[in-house]
PDB file of C-alpha atoms in Angstrom:
ATOM      1  CA  MET A   1       3.337  16.054  -1.742  1.00 31.00           C
ATOM      2  CA  PRO A   2       4.755  13.982   1.159  1.00 35.00           C
ATOM      3  CA  THR A   3       8.443  13.191   1.093  1.00 37.00           C
ATOM      4  CA  GLY A   4      10.032   9.774   1.370  1.00 46.00           C
ATOM      5  CA  SER A   5       7.860   8.361  -1.415  1.00 68.00           C
ATOM      6  CA  TRP A   6      10.080   5.509  -2.620  1.00 68.00           C
ATOM      7  CA  PHE A   7       7.045   3.777  -4.065  1.00 70.00           C
ATOM      8  CA  ARG A   8       6.378   6.456  -6.685  1.00 66.00           C
ATOM      9  CA  ASP A   9       9.424   5.528  -8.785  1.00 71.00           C
ATOM     10  CA  TRP A  10       9.266   1.799  -8.079  1.00 73.00           C
ATOM     11  CA  PHE A  11       5.553   1.326  -8.765  1.00 69.00           C
ATOM     12  CA  ASN A  12       5.887   3.174 -12.071  1.00 68.00           C
ATOM     13  CA  SER A  13       8.842   1.019 -13.094  1.00 73.00           C
ATOM     14  CA  SER A  14       8.309  -1.687 -15.702  1.00 77.00           C
ATOM     15  CA  TYR A  15      10.564  -3.893 -13.553  1.00 80.00           C
ATOM     16  CA  TYR A  16       8.098  -3.734 -10.663  1.00 77.00           C
ATOM     17  CA  HIS A  17       5.411  -5.275 -12.851  1.00 71.00           C
ATOM     18  CA  LEU A  18       7.851  -7.757 -14.350  1.00 80.00           C
ATOM     19  CA  LEU A  19       8.942  -8.985 -10.906  1.00 81.00           C
ATOM     20  CA  TYR A  20       5.542  -9.198  -9.220  1.00 76.00           C
ATOM     21  CA  PHE A  21       2.942  -9.674 -11.907  1.00 69.00           C
ATOM     22  CA  LYS A  22       4.410 -12.227 -14.292  1.00 58.00           C
ATOM     23  CA  ARG A  23       2.309 -14.707 -12.395  1.00 58.00           C
ATOM     24  CA  ASP A  24      -0.815 -16.726 -13.067  1.00 55.00           C
ATOM     25  CA  GLU A  25      -3.870 -14.507 -12.767  1.00 64.00           C
ATOM     26  CA  ASP A  26      -5.947 -17.605 -12.020  1.00 69.00           C
ATOM     27  CA  GLU A  27      -4.531 -17.458  -8.479  1.00 69.00           C
ATOM     28  CA  ALA A  28      -5.917 -13.961  -8.029  1.00 72.00           C
ATOM     29  CA  ASP A  29      -9.261 -14.983  -9.493  1.00 77.00           C
ATOM     30  CA  LYS A  30      -9.467 -17.922  -7.092  1.00 84.00           C
ATOM     31  CA  PHE A  31      -8.963 -15.722  -4.029  1.00 85.00           C
ATOM     32  CA  ILE A  32     -11.467 -13.135  -5.274  1.00 89.00           C
ATOM     33  CA  ARG A  33     -14.088 -15.806  -5.919  1.00 91.00           C
ATOM     34  CA  GLN A  34     -13.621 -17.271  -2.446  1.00 93.00           C
ATOM     35  CA  LEU A  35     -13.896 -13.797  -0.948  1.00 95.00           C
ATOM     36  CA  VAL A  36     -17.109 -13.066  -2.833  1.00 96.00           C
ATOM     37  CA  LEU A  37     -18.592 -16.386  -1.700  1.00 96.00           C
ATOM     38  CA  LYS A  38     -17.815 -15.461   1.905  1.00 96.00           C
ATOM     39  CA  LEU A  39     -19.118 -11.881   1.684  1.00 97.00           C
ATOM     40  CA  ALA A  40     -22.141 -12.677  -0.526  1.00 97.00           C
ATOM     41  CA  PRO A  41     -22.474  -9.089  -1.843  1.00 97.00           C
ATOM     42  CA  GLY A  42     -25.787  -8.013  -3.311  1.00 96.00           C
ATOM     43  CA  ALA A  43     -26.110  -7.774  -7.082  1.00 93.00           C
ATOM     44  CA  GLY A  44     -24.552  -4.579  -8.413  1.00 94.00           C
ATOM     45  CA  SER A  45     -22.794  -3.736  -5.135  1.00 98.00           C
ATOM     46  CA  THR A  46     -20.378  -0.813  -5.352  1.00 98.00           C
ATOM     47  CA  MET A  47     -16.758  -1.698  -4.573  1.00 98.00           C
ATOM     48  CA  LEU A  48     -13.513   0.260  -4.167  1.00 98.00           C
ATOM     49  CA  ASP A  49     -10.169  -1.461  -4.860  1.00 98.00           C
ATOM     50  CA  ILE A  50      -7.504   0.634  -3.127  1.00 97.00           C
ATOM     51  CA  ALA A  51      -3.977   0.418  -4.579  1.00 94.00           C
ATOM     52  CA  CYS A  52      -5.402  -1.618  -7.447  1.00 93.00           C
ATOM     53  CA  GLY A  53      -2.229  -1.731  -9.539  1.00 89.00           C
ATOM     54  CA  ARG A  54      -3.103  -2.706 -13.099  1.00 89.00           C
ATOM     55  CA  GLY A  55      -6.551  -3.747 -11.939  1.00 92.00           C
ATOM     56  CA  ARG A  56      -6.501  -7.531 -12.125  1.00 89.00           C
ATOM     57  CA  HIS A  57      -8.627  -7.937  -8.971  1.00 92.00           C
ATOM     58  CA  SER A  58     -10.930  -5.121 -10.023  1.00 95.00           C
ATOM     59  CA  ARG A  59     -11.484  -6.865 -13.337  1.00 93.00           C
ATOM     60  CA  SER A  60     -12.348 -10.125 -11.603  1.00 92.00           C
ATOM     61  CA  LEU A  61     -14.935  -8.379  -9.430  1.00 95.00           C
ATOM     62  CA  ALA A  62     -16.424  -6.465 -12.349  1.00 96.00           C
ATOM     63  CA  ALA A  63     -16.731  -9.709 -14.326  1.00 94.00           C
ATOM     64  CA  MET A  64     -19.023 -10.952 -11.551  1.00 95.00           C
ATOM     65  CA  GLY A  65     -21.359  -8.037 -12.144  1.00 96.00           C
ATOM     66  CA  PHE A  66     -20.310  -5.622  -9.401  1.00 98.00           C
ATOM     67  CA  ASP A  67     -19.692  -1.908  -9.934  1.00 98.00           C
ATOM     68  CA  VAL A  68     -15.976  -1.557  -9.265  1.00 98.00           C
ATOM     69  CA  THR A  69     -13.654   1.445  -8.959  1.00 98.00           C
ATOM     70  CA  GLY A  70      -9.893   0.985  -8.758  1.00 98.00           C
ATOM     71  CA  ILE A  71      -7.503   3.679  -7.530  1.00 98.00           C
ATOM     72  CA  ASP A  72      -3.710   3.662  -7.538  1.00 95.00           C
ATOM     73  CA  ILE A  73      -0.925   6.219  -7.188  1.00 91.00           C
ATOM     74  CA  SER A  74       0.932   4.778 -10.196  1.00 88.00           C
ATOM     75  CA  GLU A  75       0.063   6.568 -13.420  1.00 90.00           C
ATOM     76  CA  ASP A  76       1.573   3.750 -15.492  1.00 87.00           C
ATOM     77  CA  SER A  77      -0.518   1.115 -13.722  1.00 89.00           C
ATOM     78  CA  ILE A  78      -3.744   3.052 -14.217  1.00 95.00           C
ATOM     79  CA  LYS A  79      -2.862   3.716 -17.855  1.00 94.00           C
ATOM     80  CA  GLU A  80      -2.736  -0.066 -18.339  1.00 92.00           C
ATOM     81  CA  ALA A  81      -5.880  -0.655 -16.259  1.00 95.00           C
ATOM     82  CA  LEU A  82      -7.868   1.877 -18.294  1.00 98.00           C
ATOM     83  CA  LYS A  83      -7.597  -0.434 -21.317  1.00 97.00           C
ATOM     84  CA  TYR A  84     -10.176  -2.617 -19.563  1.00 97.00           C
ATOM     85  CA  GLU A  85     -12.516   0.143 -18.373  1.00 97.00           C
ATOM     86  CA  GLN A  86     -16.213  -0.435 -19.040  1.00 97.00           C
ATOM     87  CA  GLU A  87     -19.624   0.572 -17.740  1.00 97.00           C
ATOM     88  CA  ASN A  88     -19.157  -1.125 -14.358  1.00 98.00           C
ATOM     89  CA  LEU A  89     -15.348  -0.813 -14.119  1.00 98.00           C
ATOM     90  CA  HIS A  90     -13.605   2.509 -13.487  1.00 98.00           C
ATOM     91  CA  PHE A  91      -9.998   3.495 -12.749  1.00 98.00           C
ATOM     92  CA  TYR A  92      -8.390   6.674 -11.412  1.00 98.00           C
ATOM     93  CA  VAL A  93      -4.904   7.832 -10.494  1.00 97.00           C
ATOM     94  CA  HIS A  94      -5.325   8.702  -6.837  1.00 97.00           C
ATOM     95  CA  ASP A  95      -3.256   8.895  -3.653  1.00 95.00           C
ATOM     96  CA  MET A  96      -5.031   6.925  -0.904  1.00 96.00           C
ATOM     97  CA  ARG A  97      -3.981   9.517   1.669  1.00 96.00           C
ATOM     98  CA  LEU A  98      -6.386  12.007   0.068  1.00 96.00           C
ATOM     99  CA  PRO A  99     -10.217  11.877   0.225  1.00 95.00           C
ATOM    100  CA  PHE A 100     -12.023   9.947  -2.497  1.00 96.00           C
ATOM    101  CA  ARG A 101     -15.840  10.052  -2.553  1.00 95.00           C
ATOM    102  CA  MET A 102     -17.907  10.049   0.608  1.00 96.00           C
ATOM    103  CA  ASN A 103     -20.370   7.409   1.886  1.00 96.00           C
ATOM    104  CA  TYR A 104     -20.422   5.840  -1.567  1.00 97.00           C
ATOM    105  CA  TYR A 105     -19.220   2.227  -1.517  1.00 98.00           C
ATOM    106  CA  ASP A 106     -20.691  -0.997  -0.143  1.00 98.00           C
ATOM    107  CA  TYR A 107     -17.257  -2.627   0.038  1.00 98.00           C
ATOM    108  CA  ALA A 108     -13.628  -1.520   0.018  1.00 98.00           C
ATOM    109  CA  PHE A 109     -10.598  -3.772  -0.486  1.00 98.00           C
ATOM    110  CA  ASN A 110      -6.853  -3.449   0.000  1.00 96.00           C
ATOM    111  CA  PHE A 111      -5.090  -6.593  -1.229  1.00 92.00           C
ATOM    112  CA  PHE A 112      -1.624  -8.143  -0.986  1.00 88.00           C
ATOM    113  CA  THR A 113       0.127  -5.789   1.461  1.00 88.00           C
ATOM    114  CA  SER A 114      -0.633  -2.617  -0.491  1.00 89.00           C
ATOM    115  CA  PHE A 115      -0.297  -0.551   2.684  1.00 94.00           C
ATOM    116  CA  GLY A 116       2.385   0.501   5.151  1.00 93.00           C
ATOM    117  CA  TYR A 117       4.465   2.429   2.614  1.00 91.00           C
ATOM    118  CA  PHE A 118       4.235   5.908   4.069  1.00 92.00           C
ATOM    119  CA  ARG A 119       6.778   7.816   6.100  1.00 90.00           C
ATOM    120  CA  THR A 120       4.656   8.931   9.047  1.00 92.00           C
ATOM    121  CA  GLU A 121       1.922   7.523  11.254  1.00 93.00           C
ATOM    122  CA  ARG A 122      -0.332  10.412  10.269  1.00 95.00           C
ATOM    123  CA  GLU A 123      -0.116   9.449   6.589  1.00 94.00           C
ATOM    124  CA  HIS A 124      -1.208   5.902   7.392  1.00 96.00           C
ATOM    125  CA  TYR A 125      -4.092   7.209   9.484  1.00 97.00           C
ATOM    126  CA  ASN A 126      -5.040   9.495   6.594  1.00 96.00           C
ATOM    127  CA  ALA A 127      -5.216   6.505   4.275  1.00 97.00           C
ATOM    128  CA  ILE A 128      -7.541   4.641   6.664  1.00 98.00           C
ATOM    129  CA  ARG A 129      -9.622   7.802   6.967  1.00 97.00           C
ATOM    130  CA  THR A 130      -9.998   7.937   3.175  1.00 97.00           C
ATOM    131  CA  ILE A 131     -11.161   4.314   3.135  1.00 97.00           C
ATOM    132  CA  ALA A 132     -13.595   4.766   6.021  1.00 98.00           C
ATOM    133  CA  GLN A 133     -15.086   7.934   4.547  1.00 97.00           C
ATOM    134  CA  SER A 134     -15.601   6.264   1.190  1.00 98.00           C
ATOM    135  CA  LEU A 135     -17.844   3.603   2.723  1.00 98.00           C
ATOM    136  CA  LYS A 136     -21.541   3.760   3.442  1.00 97.00           C
ATOM    137  CA  PRO A 137     -22.594   3.108   7.069  1.00 97.00           C
ATOM    138  CA  ASN A 138     -22.467  -0.659   7.824  1.00 97.00           C
ATOM    139  CA  ALA A 139     -20.359  -1.247   4.698  1.00 98.00           C
ATOM    140  CA  LEU A 140     -17.348  -3.583   4.873  1.00 98.00           C
ATOM    141  CA  PHE A 141     -13.614  -3.074   4.417  1.00 98.00           C
ATOM    142  CA  VAL A 142     -11.296  -6.038   3.786  1.00 98.00           C
ATOM    143  CA  MET A 143      -7.567  -5.540   4.279  1.00 97.00           C
ATOM    144  CA  ASP A 144      -4.989  -8.203   3.421  1.00 95.00           C
ATOM    145  CA  PHE A 145      -1.608  -7.523   5.064  1.00 96.00           C
ATOM    146  CA  LEU A 146       1.450  -9.588   5.882  1.00 95.00           C
ATOM    147  CA  ASN A 147       1.583 -11.206   9.318  1.00 97.00           C
ATOM    148  CA  VAL A 148       4.556  -9.473  10.941  1.00 97.00           C
ATOM    149  CA  HIS A 149       5.599 -12.330  13.254  1.00 96.00           C
ATOM    150  CA  TYR A 150       5.380 -14.970  10.519  1.00 97.00           C
ATOM    151  CA  ALA A 151       7.267 -12.730   8.088  1.00 96.00           C
ATOM    152  CA  GLU A 152      10.081 -12.246  10.611  1.00 97.00           C
ATOM    153  CA  ASP A 153      10.391 -15.980  11.256  1.00 96.00           C
ATOM    154  CA  HIS A 154      10.314 -16.981   7.587  1.00 96.00           C
ATOM    155  CA  LEU A 155      12.323 -14.191   5.984  1.00 95.00           C
ATOM    156  CA  VAL A 156      14.517 -15.324   3.072  1.00 93.00           C
ATOM    157  CA  HIS A 157      17.404 -12.892   3.295  1.00 95.00           C
ATOM    158  CA  LYS A 158      18.857 -13.343  -0.189  1.00 96.00           C
ATOM    159  CA  SER A 159      17.372 -14.638  -3.434  1.00 93.00           C
ATOM    160  CA  GLU A 160      17.830 -14.327  -7.184  1.00 93.00           C
ATOM    161  CA  GLU A 161      15.314 -14.496  -9.987  1.00 90.00           C
ATOM    162  CA  GLU A 162      15.607 -14.314 -13.772  1.00 91.00           C
ATOM    163  CA  ILE A 163      12.525 -13.184 -15.696  1.00 88.00           C
ATOM    164  CA  ASP A 164      12.480 -12.525 -19.444  1.00 89.00           C
ATOM    165  CA  GLY A 165      16.254 -12.058 -19.522  1.00 90.00           C
ATOM    166  CA  VAL A 166      16.273  -9.615 -16.595  1.00 91.00           C
ATOM    167  CA  ASN A 167      18.079 -10.621 -13.387  1.00 93.00           C
ATOM    168  CA  PHE A 168      16.720  -9.578  -9.998  1.00 93.00           C
ATOM    169  CA  TYR A 169      18.957  -9.811  -6.906  1.00 95.00           C
ATOM    170  CA  ILE A 170      16.853  -9.428  -3.775  1.00 94.00           C
ATOM    171  CA  THR A 171      18.023  -8.771  -0.226  1.00 97.00           C
ATOM    172  CA  LYS A 172      15.549  -8.618   2.684  1.00 95.00           C
ATOM    173  CA  TRP A 173      15.977  -7.491   6.280  1.00 97.00           C
ATOM    174  CA  PHE A 174      14.020  -5.817   9.062  1.00 97.00           C
ATOM    175  CA  ASP A 175      14.394  -3.637  12.127  1.00 96.00           C
ATOM    176  CA  GLU A 176      12.008  -2.846  14.976  1.00 96.00           C
ATOM    177  CA  THR A 177       9.596  -0.846  12.841  1.00 96.00           C
ATOM    178  CA  HIS A 178       9.917  -1.894   9.173  1.00 96.00           C
ATOM    179  CA  PHE A 179      10.630  -4.613   6.649  1.00 96.00           C
ATOM    180  CA  TYR A 180      13.045  -3.725   3.846  1.00 95.00           C
ATOM    181  CA  LYS A 181      13.676  -5.268   0.451  1.00 93.00           C
ATOM    182  CA  ARG A 182      16.513  -4.126  -1.799  1.00 94.00           C
ATOM    183  CA  ILE A 183      16.056  -5.096  -5.437  1.00 93.00           C
ATOM    184  CA  VAL A 184      19.046  -4.833  -7.777  1.00 94.00           C
ATOM    185  CA  VAL A 185      18.031  -5.128 -11.430  1.00 93.00           C
ATOM    186  CA  GLU A 186      20.487  -6.200 -14.121  1.00 93.00           C
ATOM    187  CA  ASP A 187      19.261  -5.656 -17.659  1.00 91.00           C
ATOM    188  CA  GLU A 188      21.547  -5.896 -20.689  1.00 89.00           C
ATOM    189  CA  ASN A 189      19.858  -2.752 -22.015  1.00 84.00           C
ATOM    190  CA  PHE A 190      21.558  -0.730 -19.249  1.00 85.00           C
ATOM    191  CA  GLU A 191      25.272  -0.426 -18.521  1.00 85.00           C
ATOM    192  CA  GLU A 192      24.739  -0.091 -14.777  1.00 89.00           C
ATOM    193  CA  PRO A 193      22.373  -2.067 -12.519  1.00 91.00           C
ATOM    194  CA  LEU A 194      19.258  -0.306 -11.230  1.00 88.00           C
ATOM    195  CA  GLU A 195      18.465  -0.384  -7.537  1.00 90.00           C
ATOM    196  CA  TYR A 196      15.198   0.039  -5.627  1.00 89.00           C
ATOM    197  CA  THR A 197      14.426  -0.384  -1.935  1.00 90.00           C
ATOM    198  CA  GLU A 198      10.978  -1.199  -0.585  1.00 90.00           C
ATOM    199  CA  LYS A 199      10.046  -0.242   2.963  1.00 92.00           C
ATOM    200  CA  VAL A 200       6.896  -1.561   4.652  1.00 94.00           C
ATOM    201  CA  ALA A 201       5.819  -0.683   8.187  1.00 96.00           C
ATOM    202  CA  LYS A 202       5.355  -3.448  10.752  1.00 97.00           C
ATOM    203  CA  PHE A 203       1.693  -3.211  11.694  1.00 97.00           C
ATOM    204  CA  SER A 204       0.176  -5.768  14.044  1.00 96.00           C
ATOM    205  CA  LEU A 205      -3.491  -6.648  14.510  1.00 97.00           C
ATOM    206  CA  GLY A 206      -3.487  -4.305  17.518  1.00 97.00           C
ATOM    207  CA  ASP A 207      -2.085  -1.462  15.416  1.00 97.00           C
ATOM    208  CA  PHE A 208      -4.776  -1.919  12.796  1.00 97.00           C
ATOM    209  CA  ASN A 209      -7.464  -2.122  15.450  1.00 97.00           C
ATOM    210  CA  ASP A 210      -6.329   1.276  16.758  1.00 97.00           C
ATOM    211  CA  MET A 211      -6.243   2.856  13.288  1.00 97.00           C
ATOM    212  CA  PHE A 212      -9.577   1.370  12.299  1.00 98.00           C
ATOM    213  CA  SER A 213     -11.337   2.309  15.540  1.00 97.00           C
ATOM    214  CA  PHE A 214     -10.173   5.906  15.254  1.00 96.00           C
ATOM    215  CA  HIS A 215     -12.074   6.115  11.959  1.00 97.00           C
ATOM    216  CA  ASN A 216     -15.179   4.157  13.021  1.00 97.00           C
ATOM    217  CA  LEU A 217     -14.170   0.845  11.495  1.00 98.00           C
ATOM    218  CA  GLN A 218     -14.824  -2.147  13.752  1.00 98.00           C
ATOM    219  CA  ILE A 219     -13.021  -5.429  13.035  1.00 98.00           C
ATOM    220  CA  GLN A 220     -15.525  -8.268  12.651  1.00 98.00           C
ATOM    221  CA  GLU A 221     -13.381 -11.208  11.498  1.00 97.00           C
ATOM    222  CA  VAL A 222      -9.679 -12.026  11.196  1.00 98.00           C
ATOM    223  CA  TYR A 223      -8.199 -14.758   8.969  1.00 97.00           C
ATOM    224  CA  GLY A 224      -4.673 -16.087   8.501  1.00 96.00           C
ATOM    225  CA  ASP A 225      -4.501 -17.202   4.860  1.00 93.00           C
ATOM    226  CA  TYR A 226      -6.180 -16.982   1.465  1.00 91.00           C
ATOM    227  CA  GLU A 227      -8.376 -19.983   2.284  1.00 91.00           C
ATOM    228  CA  PHE A 228      -9.770 -17.978   5.237  1.00 94.00           C
ATOM    229  CA  GLY A 229      -8.188 -20.241   7.827  1.00 95.00           C
ATOM    230  CA  HIS A 230      -7.880 -19.378  11.519  1.00 97.00           C
ATOM    231  CA  TYR A 231      -5.465 -16.538  12.319  1.00 98.00           C
ATOM    232  CA  ASP A 232      -2.498 -17.610  14.428  1.00 97.00           C
ATOM    233  CA  VAL A 233      -0.065 -14.864  15.368  1.00 95.00           C
ATOM    234  CA  ARG A 234       2.960 -17.139  14.773  1.00 95.00           C
ATOM    235  CA  LYS A 235       1.804 -19.640  12.161  1.00 97.00           C
ATOM    236  CA  SER A 236      -0.400 -17.655   9.767  1.00 98.00           C
ATOM    237  CA  PRO A 237       1.257 -16.176   6.664  1.00 95.00           C
ATOM    238  CA  ARG A 238      -1.346 -13.426   6.251  1.00 95.00           C
ATOM    239  CA  LEU A 239      -3.384 -11.025   8.353  1.00 97.00           C
ATOM    240  CA  ILE A 240      -6.764 -10.628   6.629  1.00 96.00           C
ATOM    241  CA  MET A 241      -9.191  -8.341   8.446  1.00 98.00           C
ATOM    242  CA  MET A 242     -12.848  -7.648   7.762  1.00 98.00           C
ATOM    243  CA  ALA A 243     -14.111  -4.442   9.360  1.00 98.00           C
ATOM    244  CA  LYS A 244     -17.509  -2.766   9.366  1.00 98.00           C
ATOM    245  CA  LYS A 245     -18.090   0.975   9.240  1.00 98.00           C
ATOM    246  CA  ILE A 246     -20.132   1.657  12.333  1.00 95.00           C
ATOM    247  CA  LYS A 247     -22.634   4.483  12.743  1.00 81.00           C
ATOM    248  CA  VAL A 248     -21.683   7.284  15.133  1.00 69.00           C
TER     249      VAL A 248
END
């Protein structure tokens, strides 16, 4: 298995879910509903949610009647997601760098910067290959990533947060190639603080265009926020790309 996998320990940590997912799921539902209105998928469309976490977006899509599969590298996340599995909602522990079904899905999604974690360029290309291969010809892939330039300009270097009696001390910084986030966790159940460091690659729209094109994905639309506003390289908080799998 590839080295440098910081995300394996962190994503399986209960503190990861406490920090990021003690939030109102209505916000996620709102974005998913807006996305479905824009895409107008056919009834019963097959969908793949890549890096699905505990499956909250997958559940929203399945509730609308689509046939949804969620995959994630975190065994703990999938264990939780499987509690909601039903006829049109499926979950698997899977590494997105490895193949997963071929020419099967009408849509694939990667939400909330669930990409850019790997050590090498080849691993990132492998993940895009997996996504492209999973799609039927002319199917659509939607990726939601941070906007590098906006993130640099609006970085909050230090912050603290207390959730359910657990204190999180967060430090953020970046270099030429990556964003970093160090999370120090203080929990009265442990004598010593726990420490995790996230590392996310700086990918621009041009970088994604190169990766996508190499695997026969052609970008159709680009948006800059969750209301699908115009993408501005400096002003937009998000980089949301819709790409079609083209026939070769």
